[in-house]
């Protein structure tokens, strides 16, 4: 569990945020023209690109009559961390992250609308500074919306941890790299906030049941806050597209 050094005497974290404060999120839809949908997202210093191809006809070996097959590929640029990665894709961690992404995004996509089809989602982490999986889920959601794929709800992901403020536990929202490296518990939640359902829940270490509820409540609140930010970005992107269309028409 993180030590008290994660919070100052004023109750601020190492990067100056309050315990319940998200890192700054900046995002943009439609950054590429070749894919059917794309998005770029910054969550603090973590930077992610997402591209979506499809729905298109699936290969016979992958085809399903019940719904669309969601294929996710997660990779990290060789320069994304302080240490150069020898295998930016295809390693065990990347395969695990790809499976987790597929689980979260499949719960958001209306898969039953596209039988015998496939959707390919590619994630590239350009810079990793904590919460790479969460930023990937949030960027992929925007890319799916840009591709026009029908969703049940926004899929949003956020992390939370716990530090000590005196003798009381204080849950931390949107954990950064330094806080992750402190060796404490890190709870990752991927959810559909508007429906209240959880698509994925992962914990890095053991956590006493007395603290679990406050930590997961803080993470779910983060997912709801991120949903508001993503929804605003989508509406601004659509408004910008309509404005450009009106100019061309005139």
PDB file of C-alpha atoms in Angstrom:
ATOM      1  CA  UNK A   1       0.000   0.000   0.000  1.00  0.00           C
ATOM      2  CA  UNK A   2       1.399   3.469  -0.866  1.00  0.00           C
ATOM      3  CA  UNK A   3       3.172   5.320   1.886  1.00  0.00           C
ATOM      4  CA  UNK A   4       2.247   8.729   3.262  1.00  0.00           C
ATOM      5  CA  UNK A   5       4.843  10.424   1.023  1.00  0.00           C
ATOM      6  CA  UNK A   6       2.335  10.312  -1.865  1.00  0.00           C
ATOM      7  CA  UNK A   7       0.421  13.132  -0.177  1.00  0.00           C
ATOM      8  CA  UNK A   8       1.893  16.360   1.143  1.00  0.00           C
ATOM      9  CA  UNK A   9       0.946  17.956   4.446  1.00  0.00           C
ATOM     10  CA  UNK A  10      -1.514  20.102   2.447  1.00  0.00           C
ATOM     11  CA  UNK A  11      -3.167  16.988   1.032  1.00  0.00           C
ATOM     12  CA  UNK A  12      -1.718  17.406  -2.483  1.00  0.00           C
ATOM     13  CA  UNK A  13      -0.125  14.702  -4.602  1.00  0.00           C
ATOM     14  CA  UNK A  14       3.383  14.676  -6.056  1.00  0.00           C
ATOM     15  CA  UNK A  15       2.237  16.374  -9.294  1.00  0.00           C
ATOM     16  CA  UNK A  16       0.188  19.002  -7.449  1.00  0.00           C
ATOM     17  CA  UNK A  17      -3.223  17.415  -8.023  1.00  0.00           C
ATOM     18  CA  UNK A  18      -5.852  16.895  -5.389  1.00  0.00           C
ATOM     19  CA  UNK A  19      -6.657  13.245  -4.544  1.00  0.00           C
ATOM     20  CA  UNK A  20      -9.924  13.320  -6.547  1.00  0.00           C
ATOM     21  CA  UNK A  21      -8.525  15.208  -9.560  1.00  0.00           C
ATOM     22  CA  UNK A  22      -7.987  13.760 -13.032  1.00  0.00           C
ATOM     23  CA  UNK A  23      -4.951  14.496 -15.113  1.00  0.00           C
ATOM     24  CA  UNK A  24      -5.622  16.904 -17.976  1.00  0.00           C
ATOM     25  CA  UNK A  25      -7.254  15.128 -20.914  1.00  0.00           C
ATOM     26  CA  UNK A  26      -6.909  16.430 -24.457  1.00  0.00           C
ATOM     27  CA  UNK A  27      -8.331  14.505 -27.402  1.00  0.00           C
ATOM     28  CA  UNK A  28      -9.104  14.817 -31.089  1.00  0.00           C
ATOM     29  CA  UNK A  29     -11.160  12.667 -33.447  1.00  0.00           C
ATOM     30  CA  UNK A  30     -10.453  12.011 -37.125  1.00  0.00           C
ATOM     31  CA  UNK A  31      -6.680  12.486 -37.013  1.00  0.00           C
ATOM     32  CA  UNK A  32      -6.125  10.082 -39.948  1.00  0.00           C
ATOM     33  CA  UNK A  33      -7.959   9.736 -43.258  1.00  0.00           C
ATOM     34  CA  UNK A  34      -6.988   6.142 -44.150  1.00  0.00           C
ATOM     35  CA  UNK A  35      -8.773   4.271 -41.301  1.00  0.00           C
ATOM     36  CA  UNK A  36     -12.548   4.273 -40.944  1.00  0.00           C
ATOM     37  CA  UNK A  37     -12.110   5.982 -37.585  1.00  0.00           C
ATOM     38  CA  UNK A  38      -9.219   7.400 -35.581  1.00  0.00           C
ATOM     39  CA  UNK A  39      -8.480   9.401 -32.450  1.00  0.00           C
ATOM     40  CA  UNK A  40      -5.589  10.888 -30.507  1.00  0.00           C
ATOM     41  CA  UNK A  41      -5.748  11.250 -26.733  1.00  0.00           C
ATOM     42  CA  UNK A  42      -3.478  12.691 -24.093  1.00  0.00           C
ATOM     43  CA  UNK A  43      -4.125  11.846 -20.456  1.00  0.00           C
ATOM     44  CA  UNK A  44      -1.494  13.718 -18.537  1.00  0.00           C
ATOM     45  CA  UNK A  45       1.798  12.803 -20.213  1.00  0.00           C
ATOM     46  CA  UNK A  46       0.417   9.504 -21.554  1.00  0.00           C
ATOM     47  CA  UNK A  47      -0.237   9.852 -25.299  1.00  0.00           C
ATOM     48  CA  UNK A  48      -2.142   7.316 -27.383  1.00  0.00           C
ATOM     49  CA  UNK A  49      -3.242   6.905 -31.006  1.00  0.00           C
ATOM     50  CA  UNK A  50      -6.185   4.678 -31.940  1.00  0.00           C
ATOM     51  CA  UNK A  51      -7.342   3.544 -35.392  1.00  0.00           C
ATOM     52  CA  UNK A  52     -10.412   1.501 -36.349  1.00  0.00           C
ATOM     53  CA  UNK A  53     -11.028  -0.470 -39.548  1.00  0.00           C
ATOM     54  CA  UNK A  54     -14.426  -1.975 -40.241  1.00  0.00           C
ATOM     55  CA  UNK A  55     -16.870  -3.457 -39.846  1.00  0.00           C
ATOM     56  CA  UNK A  56     -15.759  -5.613 -42.779  1.00  0.00           C
ATOM     57  CA  UNK A  57     -16.257  -9.242 -43.732  1.00  0.00           C
ATOM     58  CA  UNK A  58     -14.436 -11.561 -41.351  1.00  0.00           C
ATOM     59  CA  UNK A  59     -12.197 -14.395 -42.394  1.00  0.00           C
ATOM     60  CA  UNK A  60     -13.902 -17.787 -42.333  1.00  0.00           C
ATOM     61  CA  UNK A  61     -11.712 -18.943 -39.450  1.00  0.00           C
ATOM     62  CA  UNK A  62     -12.854 -15.997 -37.286  1.00  0.00           C
ATOM     63  CA  UNK A  63     -16.412 -15.582 -38.558  1.00  0.00           C
ATOM     64  CA  UNK A  64     -19.283 -15.656 -36.053  1.00  0.00           C
ATOM     65  CA  UNK A  65     -22.982 -15.758 -36.889  1.00  0.00           C
ATOM     66  CA  UNK A  66     -23.887 -14.303 -33.486  1.00  0.00           C
ATOM     67  CA  UNK A  67     -22.123 -10.979 -33.884  1.00  0.00           C
ATOM     68  CA  UNK A  68     -19.093  -9.019 -34.976  1.00  0.00           C
ATOM     69  CA  UNK A  69     -15.603 -10.240 -34.047  1.00  0.00           C
ATOM     70  CA  UNK A  70     -13.596  -7.524 -32.286  1.00  0.00           C
ATOM     71  CA  UNK A  71      -9.865  -7.719 -32.945  1.00  0.00           C
ATOM     72  CA  UNK A  72      -7.578  -5.504 -30.841  1.00  0.00           C
ATOM     73  CA  UNK A  73      -3.852  -4.965 -31.235  1.00  0.00           C
ATOM     74  CA  UNK A  74      -1.983  -3.013 -28.562  1.00  0.00           C
ATOM     75  CA  UNK A  75       1.589  -1.864 -29.029  1.00  0.00           C
ATOM     76  CA  UNK A  76       3.999   0.643 -27.525  1.00  0.00           C
ATOM     77  CA  UNK A  77       6.462   2.758 -29.448  1.00  0.00           C
ATOM     78  CA  UNK A  78      10.119   1.964 -28.737  1.00  0.00           C
ATOM     79  CA  UNK A  79      10.541   5.513 -27.421  1.00  0.00           C
ATOM     80  CA  UNK A  80       7.381   5.496 -25.261  1.00  0.00           C
ATOM     81  CA  UNK A  81       9.223   4.861 -21.982  1.00  0.00           C
ATOM     82  CA  UNK A  82      12.554   5.815 -20.445  1.00  0.00           C
ATOM     83  CA  UNK A  83      13.983   2.439 -21.385  1.00  0.00           C
ATOM     84  CA  UNK A  84      14.001   1.451 -25.038  1.00  0.00           C
ATOM     85  CA  UNK A  85      11.707  -1.523 -25.697  1.00  0.00           C
ATOM     86  CA  UNK A  86      13.248  -4.406 -27.627  1.00  0.00           C
ATOM     87  CA  UNK A  87       9.826  -5.765 -28.628  1.00  0.00           C
ATOM     88  CA  UNK A  88       7.269  -2.959 -28.922  1.00  0.00           C
ATOM     89  CA  UNK A  89       4.534  -5.441 -29.906  1.00  0.00           C
ATOM     90  CA  UNK A  90       3.848  -9.133 -29.616  1.00  0.00           C
ATOM     91  CA  UNK A  91       5.307  -9.536 -26.137  1.00  0.00           C
ATOM     92  CA  UNK A  92       3.321 -11.025 -23.268  1.00  0.00           C
ATOM     93  CA  UNK A  93       2.260  -7.672 -21.814  1.00  0.00           C
ATOM     94  CA  UNK A  94       1.013  -6.384 -25.177  1.00  0.00           C
ATOM     95  CA  UNK A  95      -0.995  -9.564 -25.745  1.00  0.00           C
ATOM     96  CA  UNK A  96      -2.536  -9.261 -22.281  1.00  0.00           C
ATOM     97  CA  UNK A  97      -3.424  -5.612 -22.871  1.00  0.00           C
ATOM     98  CA  UNK A  98      -4.963  -6.515 -26.236  1.00  0.00           C
ATOM     99  CA  UNK A  99      -7.221  -9.081 -24.557  1.00  0.00           C
ATOM    100  CA  UNK A 100      -8.274  -6.598 -21.885  1.00  0.00           C
ATOM    101  CA  UNK A 101      -9.025  -3.970 -24.513  1.00  0.00           C
ATOM    102  CA  UNK A 102     -11.124  -6.456 -26.449  1.00  0.00           C
ATOM    103  CA  UNK A 103     -13.087  -7.329 -23.313  1.00  0.00           C
ATOM    104  CA  UNK A 104     -13.880  -3.708 -22.481  1.00  0.00           C
ATOM    105  CA  UNK A 105     -14.700  -2.557 -26.019  1.00  0.00           C
ATOM    106  CA  UNK A 106     -16.776  -5.628 -26.924  1.00  0.00           C
ATOM    107  CA  UNK A 107     -19.110  -4.812 -24.038  1.00  0.00           C
ATOM    108  CA  UNK A 108     -19.692  -1.328 -25.485  1.00  0.00           C
ATOM    109  CA  UNK A 109     -20.137  -2.278 -29.158  1.00  0.00           C
ATOM    110  CA  UNK A 110     -23.532  -3.506 -30.386  1.00  0.00           C
ATOM    111  CA  UNK A 111     -21.946  -6.660 -31.727  1.00  0.00           C
ATOM    112  CA  UNK A 112     -25.253  -8.290 -32.678  1.00  0.00           C
ATOM    113  CA  UNK A 113     -25.741  -5.795 -35.522  1.00  0.00           C
ATOM    114  CA  UNK A 114     -22.815  -7.148 -37.574  1.00  0.00           C
ATOM    115  CA  UNK A 115     -22.830 -10.958 -37.844  1.00  0.00           C
ATOM    116  CA  UNK A 116     -20.042 -12.521 -39.914  1.00  0.00           C
ATOM    117  CA  UNK A 117     -18.098  -9.263 -39.653  1.00  0.00           C
ATOM    118  CA  UNK A 118     -14.944  -8.036 -38.002  1.00  0.00           C
ATOM    119  CA  UNK A 119     -13.763  -4.754 -36.467  1.00  0.00           C
ATOM    120  CA  UNK A 120     -10.017  -4.156 -36.149  1.00  0.00           C
ATOM    121  CA  UNK A 121      -8.835  -1.745 -33.450  1.00  0.00           C
ATOM    122  CA  UNK A 122      -5.173  -0.716 -33.356  1.00  0.00           C
ATOM    123  CA  UNK A 123      -3.667   1.106 -30.380  1.00  0.00           C
ATOM    124  CA  UNK A 124      -0.221   2.713 -30.372  1.00  0.00           C
ATOM    125  CA  UNK A 125       1.121   4.202 -27.137  1.00  0.00           C
ATOM    126  CA  UNK A 126       3.446   7.048 -28.074  1.00  0.00           C
ATOM    127  CA  UNK A 127       4.345   8.002 -24.512  1.00  0.00           C
ATOM    128  CA  UNK A 128       3.640   6.077 -21.321  1.00  0.00           C
ATOM    129  CA  UNK A 129       3.413   7.905 -18.008  1.00  0.00           C
ATOM    130  CA  UNK A 130       0.940   5.735 -16.111  1.00  0.00           C
ATOM    131  CA  UNK A 131      -2.564   4.603 -17.011  1.00  0.00           C
ATOM    132  CA  UNK A 132      -1.702   3.481 -20.558  1.00  0.00           C
ATOM    133  CA  UNK A 133      -4.548   0.955 -20.604  1.00  0.00           C
ATOM    134  CA  UNK A 134      -7.103   3.538 -19.497  1.00  0.00           C
ATOM    135  CA  UNK A 135      -5.945   6.051 -22.102  1.00  0.00           C
ATOM    136  CA  UNK A 136      -6.119   3.283 -24.733  1.00  0.00           C
ATOM    137  CA  UNK A 137      -9.735   2.421 -23.871  1.00  0.00           C
ATOM    138  CA  UNK A 138     -10.749   6.086 -23.929  1.00  0.00           C
ATOM    139  CA  UNK A 139      -8.987   6.718 -27.261  1.00  0.00           C
ATOM    140  CA  UNK A 140     -10.459   3.553 -28.813  1.00  0.00           C
ATOM    141  CA  UNK A 141     -13.965   4.642 -27.794  1.00  0.00           C
ATOM    142  CA  UNK A 142     -13.485   7.927 -29.648  1.00  0.00           C
ATOM    143  CA  UNK A 143     -12.094   6.110 -32.696  1.00  0.00           C
ATOM    144  CA  UNK A 144     -15.108   3.764 -32.760  1.00  0.00           C
ATOM    145  CA  UNK A 145     -17.452   6.745 -32.634  1.00  0.00           C
ATOM    146  CA  UNK A 146     -15.490   8.410 -35.437  1.00  0.00           C
ATOM    147  CA  UNK A 147     -15.903   5.211 -37.483  1.00  0.00           C
ATOM    148  CA  UNK A 148     -19.666   5.284 -36.949  1.00  0.00           C
ATOM    149  CA  UNK A 149     -19.771   2.002 -35.027  1.00  0.00           C
ATOM    150  CA  UNK A 150     -22.979   1.820 -32.905  1.00  0.00           C
ATOM    151  CA  UNK A 151     -22.225   1.698 -29.190  1.00  0.00           C
ATOM    152  CA  UNK A 152     -24.409   0.835 -26.223  1.00  0.00           C
ATOM    153  CA  UNK A 153     -22.585   3.474 -24.188  1.00  0.00           C
ATOM    154  CA  UNK A 154     -19.208   5.131 -23.861  1.00  0.00           C
ATOM    155  CA  UNK A 155     -16.511   2.745 -22.639  1.00  0.00           C
ATOM    156  CA  UNK A 156     -14.350   4.684 -20.194  1.00  0.00           C
ATOM    157  CA  UNK A 157     -11.476   3.526 -18.020  1.00  0.00           C
ATOM    158  CA  UNK A 158      -9.752   4.987 -14.986  1.00  0.00           C
ATOM    159  CA  UNK A 159      -7.366   3.922 -12.230  1.00  0.00           C
ATOM    160  CA  UNK A 160      -7.408   4.563  -8.518  1.00  0.00           C
ATOM    161  CA  UNK A 161      -5.158   3.862  -5.588  1.00  0.00           C
ATOM    162  CA  UNK A 162      -5.031   4.672  -1.889  1.00  0.00           C
ATOM    163  CA  UNK A 163      -2.666   6.742   0.234  1.00  0.00           C
ATOM    164  CA  UNK A 164      -2.683   7.718   3.873  1.00  0.00           C
ATOM    165  CA  UNK A 165      -3.629  11.157   5.132  1.00  0.00           C
ATOM    166  CA  UNK A 166      -2.745  10.912   8.787  1.00  0.00           C
ATOM    167  CA  UNK A 167      -4.437   7.745   9.983  1.00  0.00           C
ATOM    168  CA  UNK A 168      -7.203   7.875   7.368  1.00  0.00           C
ATOM    169  CA  UNK A 169      -7.066   6.229   3.914  1.00  0.00           C
ATOM    170  CA  UNK A 170      -7.408   8.672   1.032  1.00  0.00           C
ATOM    171  CA  UNK A 171      -8.297   7.232  -2.417  1.00  0.00           C
ATOM    172  CA  UNK A 172      -6.300   8.656  -5.333  1.00  0.00           C
ATOM    173  CA  UNK A 173      -7.838   9.121  -8.776  1.00  0.00           C
ATOM    174  CA  UNK A 174      -6.091   8.593 -12.129  1.00  0.00           C
ATOM    175  CA  UNK A 175      -2.775   7.209 -10.906  1.00  0.00           C
ATOM    176  CA  UNK A 176       0.390   8.467 -12.624  1.00  0.00           C
ATOM    177  CA  UNK A 177       3.640   6.618 -13.280  1.00  0.00           C
ATOM    178  CA  UNK A 178       5.389   7.786 -10.103  1.00  0.00           C
ATOM    179  CA  UNK A 179       2.435   6.701  -7.986  1.00  0.00           C
ATOM    180  CA  UNK A 180       2.288   3.344  -9.805  1.00  0.00           C
ATOM    181  CA  UNK A 181       6.019   2.841  -9.208  1.00  0.00           C
ATOM    182  CA  UNK A 182       5.566   3.475  -5.468  1.00  0.00           C
ATOM    183  CA  UNK A 183       4.528  -0.165  -5.182  1.00  0.00           C
ATOM    184  CA  UNK A 184       1.031   0.327  -3.828  1.00  0.00           C
ATOM    185  CA  UNK A 185      -2.233  -1.102  -5.042  1.00  0.00           C
ATOM    186  CA  UNK A 186      -3.553   0.150  -8.388  1.00  0.00           C
ATOM    187  CA  UNK A 187      -7.160  -0.625  -9.281  1.00  0.00           C
ATOM    188  CA  UNK A 188      -8.075  -0.383 -12.967  1.00  0.00           C
ATOM    189  CA  UNK A 189     -11.741  -0.091 -13.911  1.00  0.00           C
ATOM    190  CA  UNK A 190     -13.222  -0.092 -17.418  1.00  0.00           C
ATOM    191  CA  UNK A 191     -16.922   0.711 -17.282  1.00  0.00           C
ATOM    192  CA  UNK A 192     -19.969   1.920 -19.186  1.00  0.00           C
ATOM    193  CA  UNK A 193     -20.754   4.815 -16.823  1.00  0.00           C
ATOM    194  CA  UNK A 194     -24.175   5.674 -18.243  1.00  0.00           C
ATOM    195  CA  UNK A 195     -25.386   2.115 -17.592  1.00  0.00           C
ATOM    196  CA  UNK A 196     -23.465   1.616 -14.353  1.00  0.00           C
ATOM    197  CA  UNK A 197     -21.942  -1.661 -15.583  1.00  0.00           C
ATOM    198  CA  UNK A 198     -18.286  -2.667 -15.207  1.00  0.00           C
ATOM    199  CA  UNK A 199     -16.578  -4.254 -18.213  1.00  0.00           C
ATOM    200  CA  UNK A 200     -13.200  -4.964 -16.623  1.00  0.00           C
ATOM    201  CA  UNK A 201     -11.771  -4.836 -13.119  1.00  0.00           C
ATOM    202  CA  UNK A 202      -8.098  -5.484 -12.405  1.00  0.00           C
ATOM    203  CA  UNK A 203      -6.038  -5.021  -9.265  1.00  0.00           C
ATOM    204  CA  UNK A 204      -2.248  -4.972  -9.135  1.00  0.00           C
ATOM    205  CA  UNK A 205      -1.917  -5.983  -5.461  1.00  0.00           C
ATOM    206  CA  UNK A 206      -4.010  -7.171  -2.565  1.00  0.00           C
ATOM    207  CA  UNK A 207      -6.313  -4.630  -0.973  1.00  0.00           C
ATOM    208  CA  UNK A 208      -8.129  -4.994   2.301  1.00  0.00           C
ATOM    209  CA  UNK A 209     -11.899  -5.181   1.945  1.00  0.00           C
ATOM    210  CA  UNK A 210     -12.279  -2.215   4.291  1.00  0.00           C
ATOM    211  CA  UNK A 211     -10.730   0.043   1.630  1.00  0.00           C
ATOM    212  CA  UNK A 212     -12.045  -1.609  -1.532  1.00  0.00           C
ATOM    213  CA  UNK A 213     -15.367   0.228  -1.645  1.00  0.00           C
ATOM    214  CA  UNK A 214     -13.879   3.723  -1.375  1.00  0.00           C
ATOM    215  CA  UNK A 215     -11.234   2.929  -4.004  1.00  0.00           C
ATOM    216  CA  UNK A 216     -13.675   1.494  -6.560  1.00  0.00           C
ATOM    217  CA  UNK A 217     -16.131   4.326  -5.897  1.00  0.00           C
ATOM    218  CA  UNK A 218     -13.387   6.837  -6.688  1.00  0.00           C
ATOM    219  CA  UNK A 219     -12.496   4.954  -9.895  1.00  0.00           C
ATOM    220  CA  UNK A 220     -16.140   4.850 -11.044  1.00  0.00           C
ATOM    221  CA  UNK A 221     -16.444   8.587 -10.403  1.00  0.00           C
ATOM    222  CA  UNK A 222     -13.374   9.050 -12.594  1.00  0.00           C
ATOM    223  CA  UNK A 223     -15.045   7.030 -15.374  1.00  0.00           C
ATOM    224  CA  UNK A 224     -18.117   9.266 -15.169  1.00  0.00           C
ATOM    225  CA  UNK A 225     -15.960  12.402 -15.317  1.00  0.00           C
ATOM    226  CA  UNK A 226     -14.065  11.029 -18.337  1.00  0.00           C
ATOM    227  CA  UNK A 227     -17.359  10.227 -20.078  1.00  0.00           C
ATOM    228  CA  UNK A 228     -18.349  13.899 -19.822  1.00  0.00           C
ATOM    229  CA  UNK A 229     -15.016  14.953 -21.359  1.00  0.00           C
ATOM    230  CA  UNK A 230     -15.265  12.428 -24.223  1.00  0.00           C
ATOM    231  CA  UNK A 231     -18.872  13.359 -24.944  1.00  0.00           C
ATOM    232  CA  UNK A 232     -17.915  17.033 -25.155  1.00  0.00           C
ATOM    233  CA  UNK A 233     -15.089  16.209 -27.581  1.00  0.00           C
ATOM    234  CA  UNK A 234     -17.462  14.183 -29.796  1.00  0.00           C
ATOM    235  CA  UNK A 235     -20.048  16.975 -29.876  1.00  0.00           C
ATOM    236  CA  UNK A 236     -17.389  19.566 -30.751  1.00  0.00           C
ATOM    237  CA  UNK A 237     -16.047  17.314 -33.515  1.00  0.00           C
ATOM    238  CA  UNK A 238     -19.529  16.850 -34.991  1.00  0.00           C
ATOM    239  CA  UNK A 239     -20.258  20.574 -34.778  1.00  0.00           C
ATOM    240  CA  UNK A 240     -16.989  21.321 -36.556  1.00  0.00           C
ATOM    241  CA  UNK A 241     -17.860  18.809 -39.276  1.00  0.00           C
ATOM    242  CA  UNK A 242     -21.288  20.366 -39.843  1.00  0.00           C
ATOM    243  CA  UNK A 243     -19.734  23.831 -40.048  1.00  0.00           C
ATOM    244  CA  UNK A 244     -17.261  22.701 -42.714  1.00  0.00           C
ATOM    245  CA  UNK A 245     -20.052  20.999 -44.655  1.00  0.00           C
ATOM    246  CA  UNK A 246     -22.116  24.202 -44.617  1.00  0.00           C
ATOM    247  CA  UNK A 247     -19.154  26.202 -45.925  1.00  0.00           C
ATOM    248  CA  UNK A 248     -18.612  23.735 -48.772  1.00  0.00           C
ATOM    249  CA  UNK A 249     -22.334  23.826 -49.638  1.00  0.00           C
ATOM    250  CA  UNK A 250     -22.372  27.615 -49.771  1.00  0.00           C
TER     251      UNK A 250
END
